[in-house]
Amino acid sequence: MRQQIILSSIMCGFAFSAAAQQQKDKAAMITYLDQHTASYDSIAKKIWSYAEPGYLEEKSAALLQTTLQQQGFTVKAGIAGIPTAFEASYGSGEPIIAILAEYDALPGLSQEAVPEKHPVKDGGPGHGCGHNLFGTASVAAAISVKNWLQSSGAKGTIRLYGCPAEEGGSGKVYMVREGLFKDVNAVLHWHPGNQNSAAVSPWLANKNAKFRFYGTAAHAAASPEKGRSALDGVEAMDYMVNMMREHIPSTTRIHYVITKGGDAPNVVPAFAEVYYYVRHPEMKVVKSVWERLVKCAEGAALGTGTRMDYEVIGGVYNMLPNITLSQIMDKNLHQVGGFSYTPEEKEFAKKIQASFVEKDNTPNPDTVTSRVSPFAMIREGGSASSDVADVSWVAPTAGIVTATFVPGSSGHSWQNVAAAGSSIGIKGMMVAAKTMALTAYDLFKSPETLKVAKEELDKRQGTGFKYEAMLGDRKPALDYRK
């Protein structure tokens, strides 16, 4: 009996010692990130100023790679046939915990870091989705984890994937297709947003392409009968697709923009191009609607006497949730907590909110950013698509959003660009960096959790699942933003 009591006391001592060590390790990770916030602020602001669109992120990718190399990471550049994609690793053996980093900007959203609409360059690109913050926070988290691996001598590998062209270019799809995630035990990511949350919500499958019509040029007034308008082909396609909207599942989204409509009104256009997206919560519906979209294009070409071809630019799966990992991220997000605005930030936010088209029920920004939303599994809705979804089908994946934008802001807006270049964006960015670092630490310390997460992935994939990219076997569309 006495021996049992002694043994029990020893075990309790070990447990207390382990818990104390974990608390000490996590505190050191947070301290590092707090002490180096200014450095990561500088990196995020530089990438914000570069504002490089998809597959053109040369300076942004180089800056992140250099930062990681200086911290002892081994960097492989130009992976998956993409010059601005990279892989950075530190450590050895398993588990392998990966963090995703994005850094592409959006076209046409140039904006200064001020609360009134004021482009840096008219028509220029801008970080309307906050990817300057995304890439920087992910690098900061990876370095914080590296510091712990280095000081503790713990076994395992922290890996960061530099992921270009998330905005319509499907950069991660090519990385998944190349098998770059096949040895990864867990993948962590985040995204700039209007609140702090680890809630699991549906993301939409998406396929997109540029449809190109070829006609015959002619003088539009002197000899129009000799011409065949490529623009007519585009407009006929658009008309048929718009009629089709009445006869597709209501949760489907179809967007398009005419990227080329001709050069002069008095010349029958010999070339025209329209860029289409199709989204839905289920991949099979996207594929079905896509087939009908292509039929519209073929019919438009036939009816206008033109020729049509199309180039698939991107295609992504719907997100596969992993509750096991998401709940751990939620726990750490609550531990990190939100943040409060300074008086200057409150004034900035007030001016941003005054610019909204719809001002009713605009939330108090400071109230939103200072708290973390309760964890939830949201099964309906969904409005966004991301190539992170493809990663989620081949490796256990989880993410969070943090309040880098003024609450109430619309995605892909000048208001978001302004916030992403301000101190508000930086504060939300560091919440994300801390949460990912602490979550990675927990996963390194818990092989059982990684096992359960993998079992959940296997179950959600279904029997006989084999990954096949929505965009087929095409090479990366490196010129889609040129």
Short mmCIF file of C-alpha atoms in Angstrom, two decimals:
data_model
loop_
_atom_site.label_atom_id
_atom_site.label_comp_id
_atom_site.label_asym_id
_atom_site.label_seq_id
_atom_site.Cartn_x
_atom_site.Cartn_y
_atom_site.Cartn_z
CA MET A 1 0.00 0.00 0.00
CA ARG A 2 2.82 2.37 0.93
CA GLN A 3 4.56 1.59 -2.36
CA GLN A 4 1.39 2.44 -4.30
CA ILE A 5 1.13 5.77 -2.51
CA ILE A 6 4.77 6.56 -3.28
CA LEU A 7 4.32 5.57 -6.93
CA SER A 8 1.18 7.68 -7.21
CA SER A 9 2.99 10.65 -5.72
CA ILE A 10 5.85 10.25 -8.19
CA MET A 11 3.41 10.10 -11.13
CA CYS A 12 1.60 13.20 -9.92
CA GLY A 13 4.96 14.92 -9.61
CA PHE A 14 5.87 14.01 -13.18
CA ALA A 15 2.51 15.29 -14.44
CA PHE A 16 2.88 18.55 -12.54
CA SER A 17 6.42 18.97 -13.81
CA ALA A 18 5.36 18.35 -17.43
CA ALA A 19 2.48 20.81 -17.15
CA ALA A 20 4.76 23.42 -15.65
CA GLN A 21 7.30 22.92 -18.43
CA GLN A 22 4.62 23.27 -21.11
CA GLN A 23 3.40 26.47 -19.51
CA LYS A 24 6.97 27.77 -19.44
CA ASP A 25 7.59 26.80 -23.08
CA LYS A 26 4.42 28.49 -24.29
CA ALA A 27 5.18 31.63 -22.30
CA ALA A 28 8.59 31.79 -23.97
CA MET A 29 7.00 31.49 -27.42
CA ILE A 30 4.58 34.34 -26.67
CA THR A 31 7.39 36.46 -25.24
CA TYR A 32 9.45 36.01 -28.40
CA LEU A 33 6.57 37.13 -30.60
CA ASP A 34 5.82 40.12 -28.38
CA GLN A 35 9.47 41.19 -28.39
CA HIS A 36 9.72 40.91 -32.18
CA THR A 37 6.38 42.44 -33.16
CA ALA A 38 8.14 45.49 -34.61
CA SER A 39 10.23 43.29 -36.94
CA TYR A 40 7.19 41.44 -38.23
CA ASP A 41 5.32 44.73 -38.53
CA SER A 42 8.09 45.90 -40.87
CA ILE A 43 7.92 42.74 -42.99
CA ALA A 44 4.13 42.93 -43.30
CA LYS A 45 4.27 46.60 -44.29
CA LYS A 46 6.91 45.89 -46.95
CA ILE A 47 4.81 43.13 -48.52
CA TRP A 48 1.79 45.45 -48.30
CA SER A 49 3.72 48.09 -50.25
CA TYR A 50 4.94 45.54 -52.84
CA ALA A 51 1.30 44.53 -53.55
CA GLU A 52 2.28 41.80 -56.02
CA PRO A 53 -0.55 39.81 -57.68
CA GLY A 54 -0.60 36.03 -58.04
CA TYR A 55 2.54 34.33 -59.42
CA LEU A 56 4.23 37.75 -59.60
CA GLU A 57 5.15 37.89 -55.87
CA GLU A 58 8.90 37.92 -56.46
CA LYS A 59 9.89 40.48 -53.81
CA SER A 60 7.36 39.22 -51.28
CA ALA A 61 8.47 35.59 -51.58
CA ALA A 62 12.14 36.59 -51.49
CA LEU A 63 11.66 38.61 -48.29
CA LEU A 64 9.95 35.74 -46.48
CA GLN A 65 12.54 33.24 -47.70
CA THR A 66 15.42 35.43 -46.54
CA THR A 67 13.78 35.90 -43.14
CA LEU A 68 13.48 32.13 -42.69
CA GLN A 69 17.00 31.39 -43.94
CA GLN A 70 18.43 33.87 -41.46
CA GLN A 71 16.66 31.90 -38.72
CA GLY A 72 18.25 28.60 -39.76
CA PHE A 73 15.54 27.16 -42.01
CA THR A 74 16.45 25.18 -45.10
CA VAL A 75 14.60 26.71 -48.04
CA LYS A 76 13.66 25.09 -51.35
CA ALA A 77 12.53 27.72 -53.85
CA GLY A 78 10.54 27.30 -57.05
CA ILE A 79 8.66 24.19 -55.95
CA ALA A 80 5.83 22.61 -57.99
CA GLY A 81 6.96 24.49 -61.08
CA ILE A 82 6.13 27.87 -59.52
CA PRO A 83 8.97 30.41 -59.19
CA THR A 84 7.36 32.19 -56.21
CA ALA A 85 6.43 29.05 -54.25
CA PHE A 86 8.78 27.67 -51.62
CA GLU A 87 9.21 25.20 -48.78
CA ALA A 88 11.14 26.04 -45.61
CA SER A 89 11.98 23.39 -42.99
CA TYR A 90 13.67 23.18 -39.62
CA GLY A 91 14.28 20.08 -37.49
CA SER A 92 14.24 16.40 -38.34
CA GLY A 93 11.93 13.42 -38.20
CA GLU A 94 8.30 13.25 -37.22
CA PRO A 95 5.94 14.72 -36.45
CA ILE A 96 5.96 17.14 -39.36
CA ILE A 97 3.75 20.15 -38.66
CA ALA A 98 3.20 22.50 -41.58
CA ILE A 99 2.08 26.13 -41.64
CA LEU A 100 0.73 27.79 -44.80
CA ALA A 101 1.76 31.30 -45.85
CA GLU A 102 0.12 33.46 -48.54
CA TYR A 103 1.31 36.80 -49.91
CA ASP A 104 -0.49 37.65 -53.18
CA ALA A 105 -2.38 40.90 -53.70
CA LEU A 106 -5.54 41.62 -55.68
CA PRO A 107 -5.71 43.68 -58.89
CA GLY A 108 -7.42 47.08 -58.90
CA LEU A 109 -7.45 47.65 -55.12
CA SER A 110 -4.57 50.08 -54.66
CA GLN A 111 -5.10 52.10 -51.50
CA GLU A 112 -3.09 54.08 -48.97
CA ALA A 113 -3.26 53.12 -45.29
CA VAL A 114 -5.79 55.88 -44.60
CA PRO A 115 -9.52 55.68 -43.76
CA GLU A 116 -10.65 57.52 -46.91
CA LYS A 117 -10.54 56.09 -50.41
CA HIS A 118 -7.19 57.19 -51.81
CA PRO A 119 -5.33 54.86 -54.22
CA VAL A 120 -1.55 54.74 -54.19
CA LYS A 121 -1.81 54.15 -57.94
CA ASP A 122 -5.05 54.28 -59.90
CA GLY A 123 -5.92 50.76 -61.04
CA GLY A 124 -2.97 49.25 -59.20
CA PRO A 125 -3.07 46.14 -56.99
CA GLY A 126 -3.62 46.10 -53.23
CA HIS A 127 -3.85 43.68 -50.31
CA GLY A 128 -7.64 43.60 -50.07
CA CYS A 129 -7.52 40.14 -48.49
CA GLY A 130 -4.68 40.91 -46.09
CA HIS A 131 -2.24 38.35 -47.43
CA ASN A 132 0.66 40.59 -46.45
CA LEU A 133 -0.42 39.80 -42.89
CA PHE A 134 -1.12 36.15 -43.66
CA GLY A 135 2.39 35.36 -44.91
CA THR A 136 4.12 37.34 -42.17
CA ALA A 137 2.18 35.82 -39.26
CA SER A 138 2.81 32.32 -40.58
CA VAL A 139 6.55 32.97 -40.80
CA ALA A 140 6.54 34.47 -37.30
CA ALA A 141 4.76 31.40 -35.91
CA ALA A 142 7.15 29.00 -37.66
CA ILE A 143 10.18 30.82 -36.27
CA SER A 144 8.72 30.81 -32.76
CA VAL A 145 8.24 27.04 -33.01
CA LYS A 146 11.77 26.67 -34.38
CA ASN A 147 13.15 28.49 -31.35
CA TRP A 148 11.46 25.97 -29.05
CA LEU A 149 12.66 22.98 -31.09
CA GLN A 150 16.18 24.38 -31.00
CA SER A 151 16.27 25.14 -27.29
CA SER A 152 14.50 21.97 -26.16
CA GLY A 153 16.14 19.49 -28.50
CA ALA A 154 12.70 18.04 -29.21
CA LYS A 155 12.28 15.74 -32.18
CA GLY A 156 10.17 16.83 -35.11
CA THR A 157 10.03 19.18 -38.10
CA ILE A 158 8.36 22.54 -38.52
CA ARG A 159 7.70 23.26 -42.18
CA LEU A 160 6.39 26.41 -43.81
CA TYR A 161 4.94 26.40 -47.30
CA GLY A 162 5.13 29.65 -49.24
CA CYS A 163 1.91 29.57 -51.23
CA PRO A 164 1.45 32.05 -54.10
CA ALA A 165 -1.61 32.95 -56.13
CA GLU A 166 -4.38 31.93 -53.74
CA GLU A 167 -6.62 34.54 -55.35
CA GLY A 168 -7.86 32.58 -58.36
CA GLY A 169 -4.53 31.01 -59.28
CA SER A 170 -4.90 27.84 -57.16
CA GLY A 171 -1.22 27.78 -56.23
CA LYS A 172 -1.63 25.16 -53.51
CA VAL A 173 -3.42 22.81 -55.90
CA TYR A 174 -0.21 22.32 -57.87
CA MET A 175 1.66 21.76 -54.62
CA VAL A 176 -0.85 19.12 -53.53
CA ARG A 177 -0.75 17.53 -56.98
CA GLU A 178 3.05 17.26 -56.67
CA GLY A 179 2.65 15.32 -53.41
CA LEU A 180 4.31 17.97 -51.25
CA PHE A 181 1.96 17.30 -48.30
CA LYS A 182 2.06 13.49 -48.35
CA ASP A 183 4.38 13.23 -45.33
CA VAL A 184 2.77 16.00 -43.26
CA ASN A 185 1.02 15.10 -40.00
CA ALA A 186 -0.97 18.34 -39.62
CA VAL A 187 -1.40 21.64 -41.45
CA LEU A 188 -2.21 24.97 -39.78
CA HIS A 189 -3.37 28.16 -41.47
CA TRP A 190 -5.24 31.37 -40.76
CA HIS A 191 -6.88 34.22 -42.61
CA PRO A 192 -7.39 37.92 -41.96
CA GLY A 193 -10.98 38.73 -41.10
CA ASN A 194 -13.45 40.83 -39.11
CA GLN A 195 -13.47 38.75 -35.91
CA ASN A 196 -11.44 36.27 -33.87
CA SER A 197 -12.77 32.78 -34.42
CA ALA A 198 -11.81 29.14 -34.90
CA ALA A 199 -15.32 28.19 -36.03
CA VAL A 200 -15.49 25.55 -38.74
CA SER A 201 -17.54 26.77 -41.69
CA PRO A 202 -18.08 25.50 -45.23
CA TRP A 203 -15.87 26.79 -48.03
CA LEU A 204 -17.04 26.53 -51.62
CA ALA A 205 -15.58 24.40 -54.37
CA ASN A 206 -14.62 26.60 -57.30
CA LYS A 207 -13.62 26.24 -60.94
CA ASN A 208 -12.66 29.12 -63.18
CA ALA A 209 -11.48 29.72 -66.74
CA LYS A 210 -10.94 32.32 -69.42
CA PHE A 211 -13.22 31.77 -72.44
CA ARG A 212 -11.72 33.19 -75.63
CA PHE A 213 -13.68 33.93 -78.78
CA TYR A 214 -12.11 34.46 -82.19
CA GLY A 215 -13.97 36.26 -84.97
CA THR A 216 -13.19 38.20 -88.14
CA ALA A 217 -12.30 41.88 -88.13
CA ALA A 218 -14.02 44.27 -90.52
CA HIS A 219 -15.01 47.93 -90.84
CA ALA A 220 -18.01 48.22 -88.55
CA ALA A 221 -19.75 50.75 -90.82
CA ALA A 222 -18.46 50.14 -94.38
CA SER A 223 -18.50 46.34 -94.41
CA PRO A 224 -20.03 44.87 -91.25
CA GLU A 225 -21.33 41.84 -93.21
CA LYS A 226 -17.74 40.73 -93.69
CA GLY A 227 -17.08 40.66 -89.95
CA ARG A 228 -17.87 38.14 -87.24
CA SER A 229 -17.73 39.73 -83.79
CA ALA A 230 -15.86 37.91 -81.07
CA LEU A 231 -17.55 40.28 -78.62
CA ASP A 232 -20.92 39.02 -79.86
CA GLY A 233 -19.74 35.55 -78.86
CA VAL A 234 -18.89 36.74 -75.35
CA GLU A 235 -22.17 38.62 -74.94
CA ALA A 236 -24.20 35.68 -76.25
CA MET A 237 -22.47 33.39 -73.75
CA ASP A 238 -23.10 35.85 -70.91
CA TYR A 239 -26.78 36.09 -71.82
CA MET A 240 -27.27 32.32 -71.87
CA VAL A 241 -25.40 31.87 -68.59
CA ASN A 242 -27.52 34.57 -66.95
CA MET A 243 -30.68 32.76 -68.05
CA MET A 244 -29.23 29.52 -66.69
CA ARG A 245 -29.02 31.00 -63.19
CA GLU A 246 -32.74 30.34 -62.70
CA HIS A 247 -32.22 26.62 -63.24
CA ILE A 248 -29.26 25.73 -61.02
CA PRO A 249 -29.05 24.99 -57.27
CA SER A 250 -29.68 28.20 -55.33
CA THR A 251 -26.39 27.97 -53.43
CA THR A 252 -24.41 28.13 -56.68
CA ARG A 253 -22.47 31.28 -57.45
CA ILE A 254 -21.39 32.32 -60.96
CA HIS A 255 -19.25 35.42 -61.52
CA TYR A 256 -17.76 36.83 -64.69
CA VAL A 257 -15.85 39.80 -66.04
CA ILE A 258 -15.14 40.70 -69.66
CA THR A 259 -11.36 41.02 -69.77
CA LYS A 260 -11.12 41.90 -73.46
CA GLY A 261 -13.92 43.33 -75.59
CA GLY A 262 -12.20 44.84 -78.60
CA ASP A 263 -10.05 47.87 -79.36
CA ALA A 264 -12.21 50.37 -81.24
CA PRO A 265 -15.99 50.71 -81.82
CA ASN A 266 -15.54 51.03 -85.60
CA VAL A 267 -13.68 47.73 -85.85
CA VAL A 268 -15.57 44.46 -85.53
CA PRO A 269 -13.65 42.72 -82.69
CA ALA A 270 -11.62 39.76 -83.91
CA PHE A 271 -10.85 38.68 -80.31
CA ALA A 272 -12.74 38.88 -77.02
CA GLU A 273 -12.33 37.16 -73.66
CA VAL A 274 -14.51 36.58 -70.61
CA TYR A 275 -13.30 35.21 -67.25
CA TYR A 276 -15.78 32.96 -65.35
CA TYR A 277 -15.99 31.47 -61.83
CA VAL A 278 -18.41 28.75 -60.71
CA ARG A 279 -18.77 28.00 -56.97
CA HIS A 280 -20.84 25.62 -54.85
CA PRO A 281 -20.45 23.78 -51.51
CA GLU A 282 -20.10 20.45 -53.36
CA MET A 283 -17.51 19.59 -56.00
CA LYS A 284 -19.94 17.44 -58.01
CA VAL A 285 -22.34 20.38 -58.45
CA VAL A 286 -19.51 22.63 -59.63
CA LYS A 287 -18.56 20.02 -62.21
CA SER A 288 -22.17 19.67 -63.39
CA VAL A 289 -22.77 23.43 -63.71
CA TRP A 290 -19.40 23.80 -65.39
CA GLU A 291 -20.38 21.39 -68.14
CA ARG A 292 -23.46 23.51 -68.83
CA LEU A 293 -21.36 26.68 -68.81
CA VAL A 294 -19.11 25.22 -71.48
CA LYS A 295 -22.19 24.31 -73.56
CA CYS A 296 -23.27 27.95 -73.36
CA ALA A 297 -19.88 29.01 -74.72
CA GLU A 298 -20.03 26.45 -77.51
CA GLY A 299 -23.56 27.53 -78.45
CA ALA A 300 -22.53 31.19 -78.42
CA ALA A 301 -19.69 30.51 -80.82
CA LEU A 302 -21.94 28.50 -83.12
CA GLY A 303 -24.63 31.17 -83.17
CA THR A 304 -22.26 34.08 -83.82
CA GLY A 305 -20.05 32.41 -86.39
CA THR A 306 -16.99 32.61 -84.18
CA ARG A 307 -14.55 30.09 -82.74
CA MET A 308 -14.11 29.47 -79.02
CA ASP A 309 -11.57 27.84 -76.75
CA TYR A 310 -11.06 28.11 -73.01
CA GLU A 311 -8.23 27.83 -70.52
CA VAL A 312 -8.93 26.53 -67.02
CA ILE A 313 -7.06 28.89 -64.71
CA GLY A 314 -7.95 27.45 -61.33
CA GLY A 315 -10.07 24.93 -59.52
CA VAL A 316 -10.34 24.04 -55.84
CA TYR A 317 -12.17 21.57 -53.64
CA ASN A 318 -14.60 22.37 -50.86
CA MET A 319 -13.02 22.48 -47.41
CA LEU A 320 -12.81 19.23 -45.44
CA PRO A 321 -13.12 20.08 -41.73
CA ASN A 322 -10.99 18.52 -39.01
CA ILE A 323 -12.70 19.05 -35.67
CA THR A 324 -9.87 17.42 -33.74
CA LEU A 325 -7.39 20.08 -34.81
CA SER A 326 -9.90 22.93 -34.85
CA GLN A 327 -10.78 22.49 -31.20
CA ILE A 328 -7.10 22.71 -30.25
CA MET A 329 -6.76 25.91 -32.28
CA ASP A 330 -9.86 27.26 -30.57
CA LYS A 331 -8.41 26.52 -27.13
CA ASN A 332 -5.20 28.37 -27.98
CA LEU A 333 -7.03 31.27 -29.62
CA HIS A 334 -9.01 31.75 -26.41
CA GLN A 335 -5.76 31.58 -24.44
CA VAL A 336 -4.17 34.28 -26.61
CA GLY A 337 -7.35 36.39 -26.63
CA GLY A 338 -8.26 39.43 -28.66
CA PHE A 339 -7.02 43.01 -28.50
CA SER A 340 -8.27 46.55 -27.90
CA TYR A 341 -8.05 49.64 -30.05
CA THR A 342 -6.11 52.74 -29.12
CA PRO A 343 -7.99 56.08 -29.36
CA GLU A 344 -6.32 56.66 -32.75
CA GLU A 345 -7.39 53.23 -33.99
CA LYS A 346 -10.97 53.87 -32.84
CA GLU A 347 -11.03 57.07 -34.87
CA PHE A 348 -9.60 55.23 -37.89
CA ALA A 349 -12.25 52.51 -37.54
CA LYS A 350 -15.06 55.06 -37.15
CA LYS A 351 -14.06 56.72 -40.44
CA ILE A 352 -13.83 53.36 -42.20
CA GLN A 353 -17.31 52.40 -41.02
CA ALA A 354 -18.67 55.77 -42.18
CA SER A 355 -17.69 54.75 -45.73
CA PHE A 356 -19.84 51.59 -45.72
CA VAL A 357 -22.74 51.46 -48.17
CA GLU A 358 -24.90 49.78 -45.53
CA LYS A 359 -24.41 51.42 -42.15
CA ASP A 360 -27.25 49.76 -40.21
CA ASN A 361 -26.23 47.52 -37.31
CA THR A 362 -22.54 48.31 -37.76
CA PRO A 363 -20.79 46.60 -34.83
CA ASN A 364 -18.66 48.37 -32.27
CA PRO A 365 -15.21 47.43 -33.58
CA ASP A 366 -13.43 47.48 -30.24
CA THR A 367 -16.01 45.12 -28.73
CA VAL A 368 -15.59 42.65 -31.59
CA THR A 369 -11.78 42.62 -31.67
CA SER A 370 -11.39 42.27 -27.89
CA ARG A 371 -13.22 38.95 -27.69
CA VAL A 372 -13.02 35.48 -29.24
CA SER A 373 -16.17 33.96 -30.69
CA PRO A 374 -17.39 30.65 -29.22
CA PHE A 375 -16.36 27.55 -31.14
CA ALA A 376 -19.01 26.33 -33.57
CA MET A 377 -19.47 23.86 -36.41
CA ILE A 378 -21.35 25.82 -39.09
CA ARG A 379 -22.90 23.46 -41.62
CA GLU A 380 -24.85 25.78 -43.91
CA GLY A 381 -23.87 28.76 -46.01
CA GLY A 382 -20.35 29.54 -47.07
CA SER A 383 -19.27 32.30 -49.42
CA ALA A 384 -15.53 31.92 -49.94
CA SER A 385 -13.27 29.54 -51.81
CA SER A 386 -9.61 28.78 -51.22
CA ASP A 387 -6.96 26.37 -52.42
CA VAL A 388 -6.37 25.54 -48.74
CA ALA A 389 -9.33 23.21 -49.29
CA ASP A 390 -7.28 20.91 -51.51
CA VAL A 391 -4.68 20.63 -48.76
CA SER A 392 -7.46 19.68 -46.32
CA TRP A 393 -8.29 16.60 -48.42
CA VAL A 394 -4.78 15.14 -48.21
CA ALA A 395 -3.60 16.16 -44.70
CA PRO A 396 -5.42 17.02 -41.45
CA THR A 397 -5.94 20.79 -41.67
CA ALA A 398 -7.35 23.52 -39.44
CA GLY A 399 -7.37 27.30 -39.36
CA ILE A 400 -8.61 30.44 -37.69
CA VAL A 401 -9.56 34.00 -38.61
CA THR A 402 -8.53 37.04 -36.62
CA ALA A 403 -9.79 40.61 -36.59
CA THR A 404 -7.33 42.37 -38.86
CA PHE A 405 -10.02 44.42 -40.62
CA VAL A 406 -12.52 46.90 -39.22
CA PRO A 407 -15.64 44.85 -38.30
CA GLY A 408 -18.35 45.26 -40.90
CA SER A 409 -15.89 45.71 -43.76
CA SER A 410 -16.49 43.91 -47.03
CA GLY A 411 -13.91 41.45 -48.29
CA HIS A 412 -11.74 42.52 -51.22
CA SER A 413 -12.32 46.22 -50.56
CA TRP A 414 -10.21 49.37 -50.28
CA GLN A 415 -11.25 49.48 -46.62
CA ASN A 416 -9.50 46.14 -46.08
CA VAL A 417 -6.37 47.33 -47.87
CA ALA A 418 -6.23 50.36 -45.57
CA ALA A 419 -6.63 48.23 -42.44
CA ALA A 420 -4.08 45.63 -43.65
CA GLY A 421 -1.50 48.41 -43.83
CA SER A 422 -2.35 49.82 -40.39
CA SER A 423 -1.64 48.97 -36.75
CA ILE A 424 -5.07 47.31 -36.55
CA GLY A 425 -3.98 44.72 -39.09
CA ILE A 426 -0.70 44.13 -37.26
CA LYS A 427 -2.46 43.49 -33.94
CA GLY A 428 -4.73 40.88 -35.50
CA MET A 429 -1.75 39.37 -37.31
CA MET A 430 0.10 38.76 -34.05
CA VAL A 431 -2.95 37.09 -32.49
CA ALA A 432 -2.82 34.63 -35.41
CA ALA A 433 0.94 34.09 -35.09
CA LYS A 434 0.66 33.29 -31.39
CA THR A 435 -2.29 30.95 -31.87
CA MET A 436 -0.60 28.93 -34.61
CA ALA A 437 2.66 28.70 -32.66
CA LEU A 438 0.93 27.41 -29.51
CA THR A 439 -1.16 24.97 -31.54
CA ALA A 440 1.92 23.59 -33.30
CA TYR A 441 3.56 23.13 -29.89
CA ASP A 442 0.55 21.15 -28.62
CA LEU A 443 0.68 18.89 -31.66
CA PHE A 444 4.38 18.22 -31.28
CA LYS A 445 3.69 17.18 -27.69
CA SER A 446 0.69 14.96 -28.49
CA PRO A 447 1.19 12.10 -30.99
CA GLU A 448 -2.21 10.72 -29.94
CA THR A 449 -3.95 13.89 -31.13
CA LEU A 450 -2.26 13.60 -34.52
CA LYS A 451 -3.42 10.00 -34.76
CA VAL A 452 -7.03 10.94 -34.03
CA ALA A 453 -6.85 13.81 -36.54
CA LYS A 454 -5.63 11.42 -39.23
CA GLU A 455 -8.40 8.96 -38.44
CA GLU A 456 -10.93 11.79 -38.79
CA LEU A 457 -9.46 12.73 -42.17
CA ASP A 458 -9.65 9.14 -43.40
CA LYS A 459 -13.29 8.91 -42.36
CA ARG A 460 -14.26 12.19 -44.03
CA GLN A 461 -12.45 11.29 -47.25
CA GLY A 462 -14.52 8.16 -47.63
CA THR A 463 -13.54 4.74 -48.89
CA GLY A 464 -11.39 4.69 -52.00
CA PHE A 465 -10.73 8.43 -52.13
CA LYS A 466 -8.04 9.45 -54.61
CA TYR A 467 -7.07 13.08 -55.04
CA GLU A 468 -7.55 14.47 -58.54
CA ALA A 469 -7.07 18.19 -59.11
CA MET A 470 -10.12 20.11 -60.35
CA LEU A 471 -7.89 21.90 -62.83
CA GLY A 472 -6.62 18.66 -64.36
CA ASP A 473 -3.02 18.25 -65.44
CA ARG A 474 -2.40 21.76 -66.74
CA LYS A 475 0.77 23.58 -65.72
CA PRO A 476 0.54 26.56 -63.34
CA ALA A 477 -1.11 29.57 -65.02
CA LEU A 478 1.85 31.81 -64.27
CA ASP A 479 0.61 34.62 -66.53
CA TYR A 480 -3.02 34.82 -65.37
CA ARG A 481 -2.46 38.21 -63.69
CA LYS A 482 -0.33 39.71 -66.46
#
